[in-house]
């Protein structure tokens, strides 16, 4: 138990540090840009909302990538793999702390965007439906992140497993072919996902003044997130098996 708590604290500290850097850069960029726009053109509330949302998207992408990289280092690094913690527990702690790090950044980003959207609250036709839209959208976003991290880990661990069974010369060729196939698969899946969204919500637009569109989106978001979490759970079983049986540590 003590070892598990120690690993949890170390991982949380790493993810907290990454999230704090991204949040600080995001806040600094928003403040500097908004001040500059105000000095040049005067205060424009539309510009403030656009800046917070635009920078928020890039900050979210940056945080997701940084957390994914940090997470993958844990799988093959001796610092945690050689710690007296079971592979299953390490896997759960690693993914959980990535989730918490992203959630922390997402909450701050949502709060900043929410403050910038205050002038538009009088345009919202039904606040309860809008709240449900935000909640379901947040659930879908976090589900996509978890699914993506776990899928990335599966690809990484499959590649490491292949390397463990092949001689050095063949490792590069087989691994290259494998990653090409993965890229093709991802493109096909993303295309299918986009087509699925169009079928579920053919008339949907990001307009908070159309309550029917928001009400239709809420169950679709919850259902999509639940399906992704189920698939991620199945991938996790495969990942833990590879970690336990075939993936060796490297010097970290």
Tab-separated table of C-alpha atoms in Angstrom:
chain	number	residue	atom	x	y	z
A	1	UNK	CA	0.000	0.000	0.000
A	2	UNK	CA	2.809	2.393	0.920
A	3	UNK	CA	4.610	1.695	-2.368
A	4	UNK	CA	1.427	2.337	-4.349
A	5	UNK	CA	0.874	5.661	-2.574
A	6	UNK	CA	4.486	6.667	-3.265
A	7	UNK	CA	4.140	5.898	-6.979
A	8	UNK	CA	0.823	7.753	-7.083
A	9	UNK	CA	2.396	10.834	-5.510
A	10	UNK	CA	5.329	10.796	-7.913
A	11	UNK	CA	3.112	10.429	-10.964
A	12	UNK	CA	0.719	13.098	-9.733
A	13	UNK	CA	3.625	15.474	-9.191
A	14	UNK	CA	4.845	14.901	-12.756
A	15	UNK	CA	1.391	15.409	-14.301
A	16	UNK	CA	0.662	18.392	-12.045
A	17	UNK	CA	3.889	20.048	-13.183
A	18	UNK	CA	3.053	19.516	-16.864
A	19	UNK	CA	-0.498	20.776	-16.442
A	20	UNK	CA	0.651	23.855	-14.514
A	21	UNK	CA	3.113	24.843	-17.243
A	22	UNK	CA	0.472	24.537	-19.955
A	23	UNK	CA	-2.103	26.431	-17.861
A	24	UNK	CA	0.348	29.240	-17.094
A	25	UNK	CA	1.319	29.611	-20.761
A	26	UNK	CA	-2.380	29.566	-21.735
A	27	UNK	CA	-3.349	32.224	-19.193
A	28	UNK	CA	-0.366	34.401	-20.108
A	29	UNK	CA	-1.189	34.140	-23.818
A	30	UNK	CA	-4.851	35.037	-23.203
A	31	UNK	CA	-4.019	38.042	-21.013
A	32	UNK	CA	-1.301	39.405	-23.315
A	33	UNK	CA	-3.428	38.979	-26.441
A	34	UNK	CA	-6.546	40.514	-24.881
A	35	UNK	CA	-4.583	43.481	-23.539
A	36	UNK	CA	-2.980	44.018	-26.933
A	37	UNK	CA	-6.336	43.880	-28.741
A	38	UNK	CA	-7.844	46.321	-26.226
A	39	UNK	CA	-4.965	48.768	-26.670
A	40	UNK	CA	-5.123	48.612	-30.479
A	41	UNK	CA	-8.874	48.316	-31.173
A	42	UNK	CA	-10.558	48.847	-27.833
A	43	UNK	CA	-12.433	46.244	-25.802
A	44	UNK	CA	-14.265	43.729	-28.019
A	45	UNK	CA	-16.124	41.025	-26.129
A	46	UNK	CA	-16.284	38.768	-29.202
A	47	UNK	CA	-12.507	38.925	-29.489
A	48	UNK	CA	-12.078	37.922	-25.843
A	49	UNK	CA	-14.272	34.850	-26.296
A	50	UNK	CA	-12.486	33.944	-29.521
A	51	UNK	CA	-9.051	34.265	-27.908
A	52	UNK	CA	-9.935	32.150	-24.869
A	53	UNK	CA	-11.503	29.422	-26.999
A	54	UNK	CA	-8.806	29.447	-29.697
A	55	UNK	CA	-5.918	29.312	-27.266
A	56	UNK	CA	-7.868	26.833	-25.151
A	57	UNK	CA	-8.012	24.386	-28.059
A	58	UNK	CA	-4.249	24.551	-28.691
A	59	UNK	CA	-3.484	24.379	-24.966
A	60	UNK	CA	-5.672	21.292	-24.650
A	61	UNK	CA	-3.899	19.612	-27.564
A	62	UNK	CA	-0.493	20.472	-26.093
A	63	UNK	CA	-1.435	19.123	-22.657
A	64	UNK	CA	-2.848	15.935	-24.171
A	65	UNK	CA	0.366	15.293	-26.140
A	66	UNK	CA	2.668	16.051	-23.205
A	67	UNK	CA	0.705	13.750	-20.913
A	68	UNK	CA	0.702	11.001	-23.551
A	69	UNK	CA	4.496	11.235	-23.923
A	70	UNK	CA	5.015	11.199	-20.162
A	71	UNK	CA	2.684	8.238	-19.809
A	72	UNK	CA	4.530	6.204	-22.437
A	73	UNK	CA	7.873	6.830	-20.730
A	74	UNK	CA	6.535	5.073	-17.636
A	75	UNK	CA	5.842	1.816	-19.489
A	76	UNK	CA	9.470	1.245	-20.460
A	77	UNK	CA	11.311	3.271	-17.802
A	78	UNK	CA	12.993	1.464	-14.940
A	79	UNK	CA	12.029	4.162	-12.410
A	80	UNK	CA	8.477	2.840	-12.089
A	81	UNK	CA	8.568	-0.569	-13.772
A	82	UNK	CA	11.145	-1.803	-11.270
A	83	UNK	CA	9.250	-0.370	-8.306
A	84	UNK	CA	7.552	-2.938	-6.032
A	85	UNK	CA	4.123	-2.288	-7.556
A	86	UNK	CA	2.100	-4.770	-9.598
A	87	UNK	CA	1.820	-4.069	-13.322
A	88	UNK	CA	-1.967	-3.751	-13.107
A	89	UNK	CA	-1.756	-1.176	-10.323
A	90	UNK	CA	0.975	0.749	-12.126
A	91	UNK	CA	-1.132	0.774	-15.283
A	92	UNK	CA	-4.181	2.116	-13.434
A	93	UNK	CA	-2.146	4.770	-11.598
A	94	UNK	CA	-0.399	5.896	-14.781
A	95	UNK	CA	-3.616	6.321	-16.761
A	96	UNK	CA	-5.480	7.784	-13.782
A	97	UNK	CA	-2.904	10.503	-13.159
A	98	UNK	CA	-2.898	11.424	-16.850
A	99	UNK	CA	-6.666	11.770	-16.639
A	100	UNK	CA	-6.467	13.924	-13.498
A	101	UNK	CA	-3.785	16.134	-15.028
A	102	UNK	CA	-5.893	16.770	-18.113
A	103	UNK	CA	-9.047	17.231	-16.028
A	104	UNK	CA	-7.283	19.894	-13.960
A	105	UNK	CA	-6.270	21.792	-17.088
A	106	UNK	CA	-9.721	21.340	-18.642
A	107	UNK	CA	-11.471	22.750	-15.565
A	108	UNK	CA	-9.321	25.874	-15.575
A	109	UNK	CA	-9.727	26.309	-19.327
A	110	UNK	CA	-13.493	25.854	-19.090
A	111	UNK	CA	-13.663	28.363	-16.240
A	112	UNK	CA	-11.747	30.963	-18.270
A	113	UNK	CA	-13.934	30.396	-21.327
A	114	UNK	CA	-17.033	30.476	-19.127
A	115	UNK	CA	-16.062	33.878	-17.736
A	116	UNK	CA	-15.463	35.215	-21.243
A	117	UNK	CA	-18.907	33.896	-22.282
A	118	UNK	CA	-20.808	35.740	-19.516
A	119	UNK	CA	-21.900	38.570	-21.882
A	120	UNK	CA	-23.672	35.955	-24.008
A	121	UNK	CA	-25.704	34.329	-21.236
A	122	UNK	CA	-28.773	36.387	-22.111
A	123	UNK	CA	-28.789	34.698	-25.521
A	124	UNK	CA	-29.114	31.210	-24.074
A	125	UNK	CA	-32.628	29.992	-24.611
A	126	UNK	CA	-32.592	27.328	-21.919
A	127	UNK	CA	-29.815	27.284	-19.343
A	128	UNK	CA	-30.539	23.726	-18.025
A	129	UNK	CA	-30.194	22.270	-21.525
A	130	UNK	CA	-26.993	24.228	-22.055
A	131	UNK	CA	-25.556	22.903	-18.784
A	132	UNK	CA	-26.366	19.348	-19.832
A	133	UNK	CA	-24.709	20.014	-23.184
A	134	UNK	CA	-21.525	21.170	-21.441
A	135	UNK	CA	-21.572	18.193	-19.038
A	136	UNK	CA	-22.153	15.631	-21.802
A	137	UNK	CA	-19.561	17.321	-24.002
A	138	UNK	CA	-17.051	17.211	-21.149
A	139	UNK	CA	-17.814	13.523	-20.605
A	140	UNK	CA	-17.242	12.808	-24.288
A	141	UNK	CA	-14.010	14.848	-24.312
A	142	UNK	CA	-12.558	12.993	-21.321
A	143	UNK	CA	-13.667	9.661	-22.818
A	144	UNK	CA	-11.906	10.511	-26.079
A	145	UNK	CA	-8.734	11.416	-24.157
A	146	UNK	CA	-8.757	8.193	-22.137
A	147	UNK	CA	-9.465	6.118	-25.223
A	148	UNK	CA	-6.692	7.872	-27.158
A	149	UNK	CA	-4.100	7.477	-24.388
A	150	UNK	CA	-4.928	3.796	-23.989
A	151	UNK	CA	-4.912	3.211	-27.749
A	152	UNK	CA	-1.530	4.972	-28.037
A	153	UNK	CA	-0.229	2.775	-25.227
A	154	UNK	CA	-1.491	-0.347	-26.975
A	155	UNK	CA	0.275	0.625	-30.199
A	156	UNK	CA	3.459	1.424	-28.269
A	157	UNK	CA	3.366	-1.813	-26.277
A	158	UNK	CA	2.618	-3.940	-29.354
A	159	UNK	CA	5.636	-2.356	-31.026
A	160	UNK	CA	7.770	-3.090	-27.957
A	161	UNK	CA	6.488	-6.668	-27.856
A	162	UNK	CA	7.334	-7.186	-31.523
A	163	UNK	CA	10.852	-5.876	-30.888
A	164	UNK	CA	11.310	-8.340	-28.044
A	165	UNK	CA	10.779	-11.340	-30.354
A	166	UNK	CA	12.692	-10.247	-33.455
A	167	UNK	CA	16.385	-9.840	-34.246
A	168	UNK	CA	17.605	-6.213	-34.490
A	169	UNK	CA	17.624	-6.042	-38.309
A	170	UNK	CA	14.040	-7.224	-38.664
A	171	UNK	CA	12.748	-5.126	-35.774
A	172	UNK	CA	12.958	-1.872	-37.728
A	173	UNK	CA	11.278	-3.248	-40.851
A	174	UNK	CA	8.424	-4.997	-39.038
A	175	UNK	CA	7.916	-2.077	-36.656
A	176	UNK	CA	7.809	0.372	-39.582
A	177	UNK	CA	5.194	-1.727	-41.392
A	178	UNK	CA	3.198	-2.046	-38.186
A	179	UNK	CA	3.088	1.716	-37.577
A	180	UNK	CA	2.104	2.365	-41.205
A	181	UNK	CA	-0.813	-0.041	-40.780
A	182	UNK	CA	-1.777	1.689	-37.538
A	183	UNK	CA	-1.785	5.099	-39.233
A	184	UNK	CA	-4.024	3.743	-41.996
A	185	UNK	CA	-6.335	2.185	-39.398
A	186	UNK	CA	-6.564	5.452	-37.461
A	187	UNK	CA	-7.451	7.373	-40.633
A	188	UNK	CA	-10.180	4.850	-41.477
A	189	UNK	CA	-11.578	4.960	-37.922
A	190	UNK	CA	-11.596	8.764	-37.821
A	191	UNK	CA	-13.376	8.880	-41.160
A	192	UNK	CA	-15.972	6.426	-39.890
A	193	UNK	CA	-16.360	8.432	-36.670
A	194	UNK	CA	-16.982	11.609	-38.649
A	195	UNK	CA	-19.589	9.861	-40.802
A	196	UNK	CA	-21.244	8.484	-37.676
A	197	UNK	CA	-21.523	11.945	-36.156
A	198	UNK	CA	-23.111	13.238	-39.354
A	199	UNK	CA	-25.679	10.433	-39.266
A	200	UNK	CA	-26.522	10.932	-35.594
A	201	UNK	CA	-26.664	14.732	-35.768
A	202	UNK	CA	-27.236	15.665	-39.427
A	203	UNK	CA	-28.627	19.120	-38.651
A	204	UNK	CA	-26.530	19.899	-35.608
A	205	UNK	CA	-24.709	23.229	-35.341
A	206	UNK	CA	-22.759	24.719	-32.459
A	207	UNK	CA	-25.504	27.181	-31.621
A	208	UNK	CA	-26.671	27.576	-28.055
A	209	UNK	CA	-29.878	29.245	-29.253
A	210	UNK	CA	-31.253	26.022	-30.754
A	211	UNK	CA	-32.448	23.963	-27.801
A	212	UNK	CA	-33.596	21.019	-29.926
A	213	UNK	CA	-30.093	20.627	-31.353
A	214	UNK	CA	-28.582	20.706	-27.862
A	215	UNK	CA	-31.104	18.170	-26.533
A	216	UNK	CA	-30.321	15.842	-29.433
A	217	UNK	CA	-26.579	16.154	-28.857
A	218	UNK	CA	-26.648	15.291	-25.131
A	219	UNK	CA	-27.649	11.591	-25.416
A	220	UNK	CA	-25.379	11.145	-28.443
A	221	UNK	CA	-22.404	12.517	-26.483
A	222	UNK	CA	-23.102	10.286	-23.470
A	223	UNK	CA	-23.569	7.206	-25.665
A	224	UNK	CA	-20.413	7.923	-27.666
A	225	UNK	CA	-18.375	8.418	-24.502
A	226	UNK	CA	-19.682	5.189	-22.951
A	227	UNK	CA	-18.779	3.177	-26.069
A	228	UNK	CA	-15.264	4.629	-26.081
A	229	UNK	CA	-14.771	3.775	-22.387
A	230	UNK	CA	-15.921	0.198	-22.989
A	231	UNK	CA	-13.450	-0.218	-25.841
A	232	UNK	CA	-10.700	1.392	-23.770
A	233	UNK	CA	-11.355	-1.122	-20.978
A	234	UNK	CA	-10.871	-4.021	-23.407
A	235	UNK	CA	-7.655	-2.473	-24.754
A	236	UNK	CA	-6.424	-2.047	-21.184
A	237	UNK	CA	-6.662	-5.782	-20.542
A	238	UNK	CA	-4.415	-6.388	-23.564
A	239	UNK	CA	-2.002	-3.665	-22.423
A	240	UNK	CA	-1.623	-5.109	-18.934
A	241	UNK	CA	-0.963	-8.577	-20.358
A	242	UNK	CA	1.780	-7.217	-22.608
A	243	UNK	CA	3.313	-5.219	-19.748
A	244	UNK	CA	3.360	-8.262	-17.498
A	245	UNK	CA	4.670	-10.783	-20.004
A	246	UNK	CA	6.682	-9.206	-22.799
A	247	UNK	CA	7.539	-5.518	-22.430
A	248	UNK	CA	10.981	-5.020	-20.951
A	249	UNK	CA	12.254	-1.902	-19.214
A	250	UNK	CA	14.829	0.476	-20.553
A	251	UNK	CA	17.119	2.824	-18.713
A	252	UNK	CA	15.193	5.960	-17.659
